[in-house]
Amino acid sequence: MWMWWLLLLAVLVPSQSWGFWCGIGLSLEVVDFGTVPIGQLREERLWIEHTGREPVEVLSVQLLQPPWASFGVEFSAPQTLAPGSRTPVRVFVRPLHNIHQEALVLFRLRCSAAEWTQTCHLRAFGVDSDTVYASTNGLWGEPLRQRLREMLQSQLVLPYDSARRAIFFTIDNRSGTVECVYTGRTIRVPPLPQPTVFNVEHTWPRSRGADTLPPVSDLHHLFPTLAEANERRSNLPFGIVRRVLWQLGGSRYGFDSAGAEVFEPRDAHKGDAARALFAIAVRYGNMTGMLTAAYEALLRQWHNQDTVDAWERERTRRIAAIQGRANPFVERPQLVGRLYRIGGGADFPPVPQPVLSDTLVEYRQEALQWSYRVAILNRGWAPAQLRAVDFLGIPEGVVIEQVVVDSIVEPLRVGWLQFSLRAERRTVGEFRVRLRFAAGVRPLELRVLWSEPSSVPMSPAATVLVGDELLLRCTLQQVGTASGRLLLYTLQGRAVDLSSFLTTLPDGVLQARLPRSVVPRGVALVCFVVGQHRECRWVLNPAP
C-alpha cells in the first residue's frame, strides 16, 4: 500500500521544479509501458529539453533496476547539450519475467548552477499470454512454487513399462535413432533394446525416493542411457569430478574436490539434468532431502550455463502430449530465478534493500529557494518502512519548508522523497538528508553541498569577423580575477576547448583570435568561463 507521509505541512515554494536547473527538463518524468507480453519489445522516446542560456553537460546515464526487471536505455554520454536543444533518449523494455517491473534512468547533469541527478521513472507489467502460465503472472517465492506444483500434479503418469516404451519409441526417438544422454552413443529403434545394452536412467535415483508410482514413471526425469553409463552413475549425486575413475563421451565418474563420490554428466546434458531434477522436486517435494543447498547451487549453475535448446523444448512437448504437462523450467527457464530454493523454502529472505537515485547534490545558484526530488528504489523482497527523515548539519539561515515522502516502499517498487528549502541569506555549507528505516536496514544519506556562485560578473561577449579570424572579447567587471577558459560547442553537442587561443588583456578583457578553420562553418556556441560563471553567445562562421 502506498502512503504519503507529510512531515512538515507547507505550501510548495515557487522555485524551479524539483531541481530542474539551468533550464533542463525531461519531456516525461514517468514512462509507463503498460502491459507487455514477455519477449515482446516495447519502446518509447523521451527528450531532454534545454530551455536555458548556457551549455549543460550530461556526465553519465545509468539504469538502476531491481532483480527480474528488463529495461534498457540508449544514450551516448558524456555529451554537452546546447541551449535550445531537444535531445532524444530511447528507453525500452523486453520483459523476461511476467511480473510488475520498475526502474530508474539516472541522468547525471552539471551546469554553472548545480551538479545533480535527474531521474526518469520506468514502469511495465510483464504478462505471460500463454493460458497455461498466465496464472503465474506476478508470482514469485512460495506462491509461485505452489502454482507450479498444482500444474504438475494435474498430469497423467504411465505405468513404468509403458513409460520405458514411450522413451524409446516416442519421447527420445529421432527418425529411428535414440541417443544416450551421457555418452552420445546411439542405437536403432525398434526393436526395444535389451536393458543390458540401453536402459532408462532415473535422474532422481529410485533409491532416493523415486521408486514408487508416480515418480518412478514420471517422464520428466527419465532419459535413455547406455547401460554402462547408467551403472556408473548408479544412485550417485551429480558433481564435478576432480579424480577420474571412469569417463566416456564427456561424462565422468570419480571423486570431487571434497573426496565425495560423484557422477558428472557431459556438458550438453548438465542443464537438462538440472531442470529435470527441479521439476521432480517441485512436483513431489525434496524426497529424502537429496536436493541440499550446495547441490542445488551447482544445479542452478548448470541450468544457467547449459541453456534450453530446440531439442529439449521438443522433448518436453512430446512428454506433455502423453502426460498432459510440459516441464515448466524448460518452457519457462526464467522461473527458476523467482524461487529462492527449490529443495527448501522458496520465499526470498524478507529483507528490504532501498537505494537512492542520488547521493550528492552540489548547488551553486544565487536563488535562495529551491526544491529537490530523489527516488527510493527497493531492490529487496520485503517492504521498506521509513521511520524518519533527518536533516543534519543545516547551515545557519536555511529553513526546511516541506518534506513529503513515501513511508512504505513495496518490494521491487519505487518511492519518492521531495523537500523544499529556503535560505534567509546567501549560504555556504553542507548538510545531509538521512532516511532511517525499520530495524535491520542501513540508513541512506543524500549530501547537499551549498556554495556561492562565482563572484566574477562579466559583460556580454562581442564577436567580430575580421578577415580569416573571429575576434571574440568579453570584459570582466572586476579586474585581477583568475584567468578564464574558452569553450566552443557545436550543434551536435561536441565540446571543443579553445583556451589556447585565449589571452587576458589589461583592464580585465578576455580576448580570443580564432582562425576560422578551427570554428565549424555555420552556427556554433562559444562560452567564456571564469570560475563557475559563464558568458555564452552564438557565433556565425559563414562559408567564404
XYZ file of C-alpha atoms in Angstrom:
544
model
C 0.000 0.000 0.000
C 1.276 3.448 -0.937
C 1.061 6.143 1.725
C 2.114 9.779 1.676
C 3.724 10.864 4.890
C 3.624 14.627 5.327
C 6.318 15.503 7.817
C 6.081 19.272 7.545
C 2.994 20.929 6.117
C 3.667 23.966 3.933
C 2.872 25.431 0.577
C 5.291 24.474 -2.177
C 7.993 27.062 -2.660
C 7.605 28.662 -6.095
C 11.006 27.612 -7.388
C 12.425 25.593 -10.245
C 10.560 22.296 -10.245
C 12.447 19.561 -8.400
C 15.950 20.646 -9.265
C 15.487 21.324 -12.982
C 18.391 23.749 -13.006
C 19.815 25.716 -15.938
C 16.654 25.191 -17.960
C 16.978 21.406 -18.178
C 13.871 19.236 -18.065
C 12.589 15.853 -19.235
C 9.595 15.576 -21.531
C 8.432 12.637 -19.402
C 9.247 12.038 -15.757
C 7.385 8.707 -15.822
C 7.338 6.285 -18.758
C 4.621 3.677 -18.261
C 4.814 0.929 -20.873
C 1.641 -0.669 -19.547
C 1.033 -4.387 -20.009
C 3.702 -6.041 -22.153
C 3.757 -9.766 -23.089
C 7.041 -11.465 -22.164
C 9.542 -11.466 -25.001
C 7.882 -8.512 -26.741
C 9.815 -5.277 -27.263
C 8.118 -2.025 -26.292
C 9.946 1.283 -26.633
C 9.356 4.973 -26.030
C 11.283 8.139 -26.728
C 11.706 10.876 -24.168
C 13.503 14.158 -24.659
C 15.982 16.157 -22.637
C 14.696 19.672 -23.215
C 17.121 22.548 -22.738
C 15.480 25.975 -22.471
C 18.377 27.677 -20.668
C 21.063 30.013 -21.960
C 24.229 28.021 -21.313
C 25.531 24.544 -22.231
C 24.741 21.698 -19.814
C 26.892 18.578 -19.504
C 25.374 15.111 -19.312
C 28.137 13.377 -17.363
C 26.628 9.887 -17.344
C 23.420 7.945 -17.862
C 22.757 4.888 -15.708
C 19.932 2.397 -15.395
C 19.025 1.364 -11.856
C 16.692 -1.618 -11.721
C 15.817 -4.438 -9.313
C 16.029 -8.205 -9.932
C 13.940 -9.543 -12.829
C 13.405 -6.147 -14.488
C 14.284 -5.976 -18.198
C 14.507 -2.294 -19.110
C 17.108 -0.630 -21.303
C 18.250 2.876 -22.234
C 20.205 4.167 -25.222
C 22.007 7.481 -24.834
C 25.587 8.466 -25.510
C 27.311 10.065 -22.537
C 29.196 12.142 -21.728
C 27.960 14.866 -24.023
C 27.139 18.558 -23.883
C 23.660 19.932 -24.561
C 23.492 23.253 -26.347
C 20.904 25.877 -25.316
C 17.621 25.420 -27.130
C 18.365 21.778 -27.948
C 15.941 18.878 -27.645
C 17.893 15.626 -27.311
C 16.213 12.205 -27.731
C 16.649 9.309 -25.307
C 15.448 5.808 -26.230
C 14.049 3.740 -23.383
C 12.654 0.264 -23.859
C 11.555 -2.919 -22.149
C 11.519 -6.546 -23.251
C 10.102 -8.431 -20.255
C 11.617 -11.790 -19.453
C 9.543 -12.212 -16.310
C 5.772 -11.930 -16.060
C 5.732 -9.567 -13.074
C 5.336 -5.854 -12.369
C 8.643 -4.112 -13.120
C 10.022 -0.680 -12.237
C 13.355 1.016 -12.861
C 15.079 4.416 -12.845
C 17.078 6.155 -15.555
C 19.615 8.444 -13.846
C 20.942 11.437 -15.784
C 23.932 12.999 -14.024
C 23.946 16.664 -15.069
C 26.227 19.629 -14.478
C 25.944 23.338 -15.219
C 27.102 26.538 -13.543
C 24.220 26.394 -11.065
C 24.447 22.791 -9.871
C 25.522 19.214 -10.326
C 22.720 16.750 -9.696
C 20.899 13.611 -10.878
C 17.696 13.924 -12.859
C 15.509 10.826 -12.718
C 13.056 9.214 -15.112
C 10.811 6.502 -13.658
C 10.098 3.443 -15.858
C 7.179 1.047 -15.294
C 5.811 -2.031 -17.043
C 3.842 -5.165 -16.242
C 5.176 -8.255 -17.964
C 2.488 -10.864 -18.618
C 2.515 -14.403 -19.963
C -0.162 -14.677 -22.639
C 0.015 -18.499 -22.646
C -3.071 -19.726 -20.801
C -1.026 -22.403 -19.023
C 1.339 -19.875 -17.454
C -0.948 -16.848 -17.177
C -1.775 -17.912 -13.618
C 1.880 -17.323 -12.666
C 1.668 -13.612 -13.534
C 3.016 -11.544 -10.652
C 4.098 -14.555 -8.548
C 7.437 -15.452 -7.020
C 8.638 -17.403 -3.982
C 6.275 -19.852 -2.308
C 3.118 -18.727 -4.178
C 4.892 -19.439 -7.466
C 6.096 -22.867 -6.331
C 2.607 -23.817 -5.168
C 1.151 -22.797 -8.507
C 3.768 -24.827 -10.424
C 3.120 -27.818 -8.180
C -0.604 -27.604 -8.942
C 0.174 -27.527 -12.643
C 2.405 -30.615 -12.472
C 0.004 -32.529 -10.232
C -2.680 -32.364 -12.912
C -0.774 -34.708 -15.220
C -1.189 -38.408 -16.073
C 1.694 -40.774 -15.262
C 2.050 -44.090 -17.120
C 2.956 -47.485 -15.649
C 6.730 -47.951 -15.724
C 6.786 -50.477 -18.610
C 4.690 -48.086 -20.716
C 6.941 -45.183 -19.755
C 10.029 -47.129 -20.842
C 8.472 -47.917 -24.220
C 7.453 -44.268 -24.620
C 11.069 -43.158 -24.042
C 12.442 -45.350 -26.852
C 9.565 -45.211 -29.329
C 8.230 -41.675 -28.890
C 9.936 -39.250 -26.489
C 13.607 -39.699 -27.481
C 13.168 -41.326 -30.861
C 14.564 -39.162 -33.644
C 13.989 -40.820 -37.032
C 14.545 -44.294 -35.595
C 17.619 -43.375 -33.550
C 17.884 -42.939 -29.763
C 20.909 -41.269 -28.177
C 22.443 -41.875 -24.746
C 22.260 -38.564 -22.857
C 25.521 -39.314 -21.016
C 27.798 -40.581 -23.777
C 26.257 -39.619 -27.123
C 26.217 -43.300 -28.244
C 23.175 -44.176 -30.380
C 21.037 -47.224 -31.038
C 18.475 -48.048 -33.721
C 14.893 -48.492 -32.515
C 12.844 -50.641 -32.995
C 13.305 -53.161 -31.619
C 13.162 -52.193 -27.966
C 16.763 -52.590 -26.726
C 17.720 -55.044 -24.031
C 18.272 -53.376 -20.604
C 21.810 -54.760 -20.588
C 22.571 -52.620 -23.656
C 20.413 -49.494 -23.336
C 18.124 -48.716 -20.456
C 16.263 -45.840 -18.807
C 18.005 -43.570 -16.330
C 16.118 -42.136 -13.355
C 17.702 -38.713 -12.965
C 16.223 -38.610 -9.455
C 17.523 -42.025 -8.269
C 14.957 -44.639 -7.320
C 16.751 -45.251 -4.034
C 16.337 -41.540 -3.149
C 12.532 -41.630 -3.263
C 11.616 -42.237 -6.915
C 10.902 -45.971 -6.546
C 7.099 -45.901 -6.460
C 4.352 -44.503 -8.651
C 4.028 -41.819 -9.789
C 7.679 -40.545 -9.629
C 9.149 -43.850 -10.844
C 7.362 -43.358 -14.183
C 7.405 -39.579 -14.493
C 8.815 -38.931 -17.966
C 10.239 -35.556 -16.956
C 13.266 -37.211 -15.337
C 13.574 -40.411 -17.423
C 16.286 -40.471 -20.121
C 17.774 -43.188 -22.384
C 21.292 -44.201 -21.397
C 23.946 -46.706 -22.282
C 23.795 -49.471 -19.663
C 27.471 -48.962 -18.796
C 26.983 -45.259 -18.084
C 23.827 -45.898 -16.075
C 25.667 -48.422 -13.955
C 28.494 -45.946 -13.270
C 26.078 -43.248 -12.227
C 24.055 -45.671 -10.041
C 22.380 -43.510 -7.348
C 25.237 -41.021 -7.014
C 24.611 -37.276 -6.866
C 25.848 -35.188 -9.717
C 29.034 -33.215 -9.163
C 32.317 -32.010 -10.631
C 34.768 -34.902 -10.914
C 38.341 -33.997 -9.988
C 39.796 -37.524 -9.722
C 38.536 -39.560 -12.654
C 37.887 -43.290 -12.303
C 35.814 -43.698 -15.489
C 34.868 -41.498 -18.429
C 33.088 -41.919 -21.735
C 31.644 -39.434 -24.216
C 32.243 -36.456 -21.945
C 30.645 -37.898 -18.791
C 32.828 -38.904 -15.846
C 32.678 -40.849 -12.612
C 35.052 -40.370 -9.693
C 35.636 -38.076 -6.716
C 35.030 -34.347 -6.330
C 37.369 -31.870 -4.606
C 35.986 -32.853 -1.179
C 36.627 -36.550 -1.787
C 32.957 -37.441 -2.302
C 31.955 -39.980 -4.943
C 30.006 -38.215 -7.725
C 28.930 -38.552 -11.347
C 29.373 -35.683 -13.806
C 27.211 -35.715 -16.963
C 28.623 -34.313 -20.175
C 28.206 -30.570 -20.701
C 25.392 -30.965 -23.221
C 23.209 -32.677 -20.601
C 24.065 -30.713 -17.458
C 21.265 -28.153 -17.812
C 18.760 -30.804 -18.929
C 19.513 -32.885 -15.837
C 19.178 -29.850 -13.559
C 15.787 -28.883 -14.982
C 14.578 -32.473 -14.704
C 15.502 -32.542 -11.003
C 13.843 -29.150 -10.429
C 10.567 -30.374 -11.919
C 10.579 -33.532 -9.788
C 11.372 -31.561 -6.617
C 8.512 -29.135 -7.251
C 6.043 -31.928 -8.068
C 6.917 -34.429 -5.320
C 8.946 -32.405 -2.837
C 12.582 -32.815 -1.876
C 12.400 -36.577 -1.451
C 14.897 -37.912 1.148
C 16.403 -34.416 1.266
C 18.564 -35.116 -1.767
C 18.459 -31.529 -3.049
C 20.703 -29.873 -0.463
C 21.539 -26.173 -0.708
C 25.020 -26.882 -2.095
C 23.701 -29.442 -4.581
C 21.005 -27.054 -5.768
C 23.539 -24.253 -6.177
C 25.561 -26.474 -8.538
C 22.452 -27.419 -10.496
C 21.452 -23.757 -10.845
C 24.891 -23.055 -12.226
C 24.421 -25.807 -14.807
C 20.930 -24.511 -15.574
C 22.424 -21.112 -16.461
C 25.401 -22.482 -18.390
C 23.624 -25.155 -20.465
C 20.508 -23.286 -21.558
C 17.411 -24.802 -23.117
C 17.860 -25.764 -26.775
C 15.384 -26.642 -29.522
C 15.576 -30.398 -28.869
C 14.887 -30.038 -25.150
C 11.821 -27.937 -25.974
C 10.622 -30.509 -28.484
C 11.201 -33.312 -25.987
C 9.123 -31.661 -23.265
C 6.334 -31.039 -25.792
C 6.311 -34.775 -26.565
C 6.100 -35.525 -22.850
C 3.226 -33.058 -22.496
C 1.365 -34.866 -25.275
C 1.480 -38.047 -23.162
C 1.418 -36.828 -19.541
C -0.527 -33.617 -20.101
C 2.109 -31.187 -18.765
C 5.473 -29.954 -20.003
C 8.390 -29.250 -17.676
C 7.782 -25.597 -16.704
C 11.501 -24.995 -16.237
C 12.082 -25.962 -19.868
C 9.239 -23.877 -21.302
C 9.897 -21.002 -18.877
C 13.511 -21.396 -17.622
C 13.428 -17.911 -16.055
C 11.045 -19.192 -13.363
C 13.986 -20.848 -11.603
C 15.264 -17.389 -10.666
C 11.972 -16.484 -8.954
C 12.299 -19.371 -6.472
C 14.802 -18.781 -3.681
C 15.146 -22.518 -3.084
C 13.546 -25.441 -4.872
C 14.709 -28.036 -2.375
C 13.936 -25.729 0.580
C 11.971 -22.585 1.334
C 11.005 -20.870 -1.911
C 10.421 -17.458 -0.333
C 13.249 -14.939 -0.541
C 14.676 -13.526 2.701
C 12.232 -10.818 3.865
C 14.845 -8.076 3.797
C 14.243 -4.697 2.108
C 17.107 -3.178 0.096
C 16.335 0.507 -0.508
C 18.741 2.605 -2.602
C 18.625 6.293 -3.539
C 18.718 7.663 -7.063
C 21.131 10.395 -5.923
C 23.598 10.701 -3.057
C 25.244 14.062 -3.821
C 23.834 17.416 -4.930
C 26.089 20.412 -5.469
C 24.135 23.671 -5.548
C 25.731 26.948 -6.632
C 22.852 29.127 -7.756
C 22.069 32.587 -6.438
C 18.392 31.775 -5.867
C 17.644 31.256 -2.171
C 14.630 28.984 -2.644
C 14.633 25.598 -4.318
C 13.176 22.087 -4.230
C 14.584 18.660 -4.895
C 13.181 15.181 -5.547
C 15.013 11.895 -5.074
C 13.747 8.362 -5.820
C 13.912 5.375 -3.463
C 14.138 2.013 -5.234
C 13.505 -1.062 -3.091
C 15.556 -3.905 -4.589
C 14.636 -6.322 -1.795
C 11.719 -8.682 -1.197
C 10.107 -7.015 1.799
C 8.564 -3.552 2.237
C 10.994 -0.779 3.186
C 9.327 1.046 6.090
C 10.617 4.576 6.598
C 10.728 5.681 10.243
C 12.171 9.188 9.977
C 13.840 11.761 7.740
C 16.580 13.773 9.455
C 18.244 16.932 8.179
C 21.697 17.041 9.718
C 24.121 19.959 9.795
C 21.723 22.517 8.353
C 23.663 25.778 7.772
C 22.506 28.781 9.724
C 19.754 30.642 7.944
C 18.452 27.624 5.971
C 14.857 26.631 6.649
C 13.349 23.311 5.529
C 9.845 24.223 4.446
C 8.370 20.955 3.219
C 9.158 17.238 3.279
C 6.909 14.702 1.574
C 7.962 11.065 1.386
C 6.527 7.599 0.787
C 6.623 5.947 4.196
C 6.409 2.429 2.707
C 8.147 1.325 -0.491
C 6.940 -2.096 -1.576
C 9.343 -4.776 -2.882
C 10.766 -4.058 -6.341
C 8.963 -0.696 -6.425
C 9.888 2.990 -6.420
C 9.030 5.612 -3.805
C 9.886 9.298 -3.577
C 11.310 11.860 -1.193
C 10.846 15.525 -2.028
C 11.757 18.565 0.014
C 11.766 22.343 -0.325
C 14.024 24.777 1.468
C 14.633 28.481 1.815
C 17.686 30.448 2.879
C 17.315 33.749 4.641
C 20.582 34.918 3.120
C 23.381 33.698 0.885
C 24.618 30.494 2.489
C 27.691 28.310 2.110
C 27.911 24.889 3.725
C 26.933 21.243 3.642
C 24.103 19.270 5.138
C 22.833 15.692 4.928
C 19.386 14.237 4.432
C 19.251 10.927 6.291
C 16.483 8.360 5.789
C 16.042 5.944 8.682
C 14.146 2.716 8.064
C 12.798 -0.056 10.299
C 15.301 -2.161 12.224
C 17.778 -4.135 10.146
C 18.068 -1.670 7.237
C 21.002 0.702 6.956
C 20.135 4.413 6.769
C 20.515 6.183 3.437
C 22.003 9.661 3.023
C 21.901 12.431 0.463
C 24.673 15.037 0.794
C 23.902 18.590 -0.244
C 26.838 20.930 -0.877
C 25.842 24.580 -0.980
C 28.367 27.107 -2.273
C 28.269 30.637 -3.583
C 28.341 31.245 -7.329
C 31.344 32.849 -8.910
C 31.791 36.498 -7.912
C 33.152 37.393 -11.342
C 30.403 39.225 -13.246
C 31.116 39.606 -16.933
C 29.849 41.932 -19.584
C 28.326 40.389 -22.723
C 30.781 38.980 -25.217
C 31.435 40.733 -28.505
C 32.115 38.878 -31.739
C 33.669 40.403 -34.860
C 34.610 38.744 -38.139
C 37.983 40.095 -39.282
C 39.277 38.538 -42.499
C 40.160 34.921 -41.752
C 39.721 35.334 -37.993
C 36.902 35.536 -35.484
C 37.691 38.128 -32.818
C 35.940 37.404 -29.508
C 36.049 39.679 -26.470
C 34.492 39.525 -23.029
C 35.082 42.214 -20.398
C 35.229 41.351 -16.700
C 33.622 43.884 -14.429
C 36.235 43.168 -11.789
C 39.930 43.406 -12.524
C 42.541 40.976 -11.246
C 40.404 37.838 -11.198
C 41.514 34.384 -12.247
C 42.193 33.660 -15.891
C 39.388 32.158 -17.908
C 38.717 29.458 -20.485
C 37.107 29.479 -23.899
C 34.846 26.609 -24.933
C 33.071 26.084 -28.240
C 30.020 23.854 -28.651
C 28.812 22.538 -31.988
C 25.149 21.953 -32.746
C 25.833 18.224 -32.260
C 26.764 18.898 -28.629
C 30.506 18.320 -29.098
C 32.685 20.492 -26.877
C 35.994 21.937 -28.145
C 38.407 23.616 -25.729
C 39.891 26.693 -27.414
C 41.554 28.109 -24.314
C 44.935 28.065 -26.043
C 43.710 30.969 -28.179
C 42.599 32.996 -25.135
C 44.595 35.909 -23.709
C 43.909 38.253 -20.803
C 44.312 41.914 -21.773
C 44.666 44.892 -19.437
C 41.541 46.156 -17.684
C 40.104 42.647 -17.353
C 39.392 41.938 -21.020
C 39.401 38.300 -22.229
C 40.170 38.093 -25.936
C 40.442 35.263 -28.435
C 41.546 35.466 -32.057
C 40.286 32.274 -33.676
C 41.314 31.156 -37.130
C 38.105 30.407 -38.955
C 39.487 26.968 -39.748
C 39.056 25.886 -36.088
C 35.425 27.013 -35.972
C 32.808 24.875 -37.732
C 31.023 26.521 -40.608
C 27.582 27.722 -39.718
C 26.369 28.369 -36.180
C 28.278 27.451 -33.008
C 28.134 28.473 -29.356
C 31.185 29.989 -27.667
C 31.449 30.426 -23.910
C 33.897 32.385 -21.793
C 34.284 30.593 -18.453
C 35.732 32.180 -15.320
C 35.376 30.104 -12.177
C 31.773 28.884 -12.188
C 30.470 31.778 -14.244
C 29.854 31.507 -17.983
C 29.054 34.033 -20.653
C 27.848 32.402 -23.872
C 26.988 33.708 -27.313
C 26.062 32.194 -30.650
C 28.535 32.952 -33.442
C 28.192 32.599 -37.193
C 31.079 31.399 -39.293
C 29.742 31.794 -42.828
C 31.229 29.932 -45.766
C 33.952 32.006 -47.519
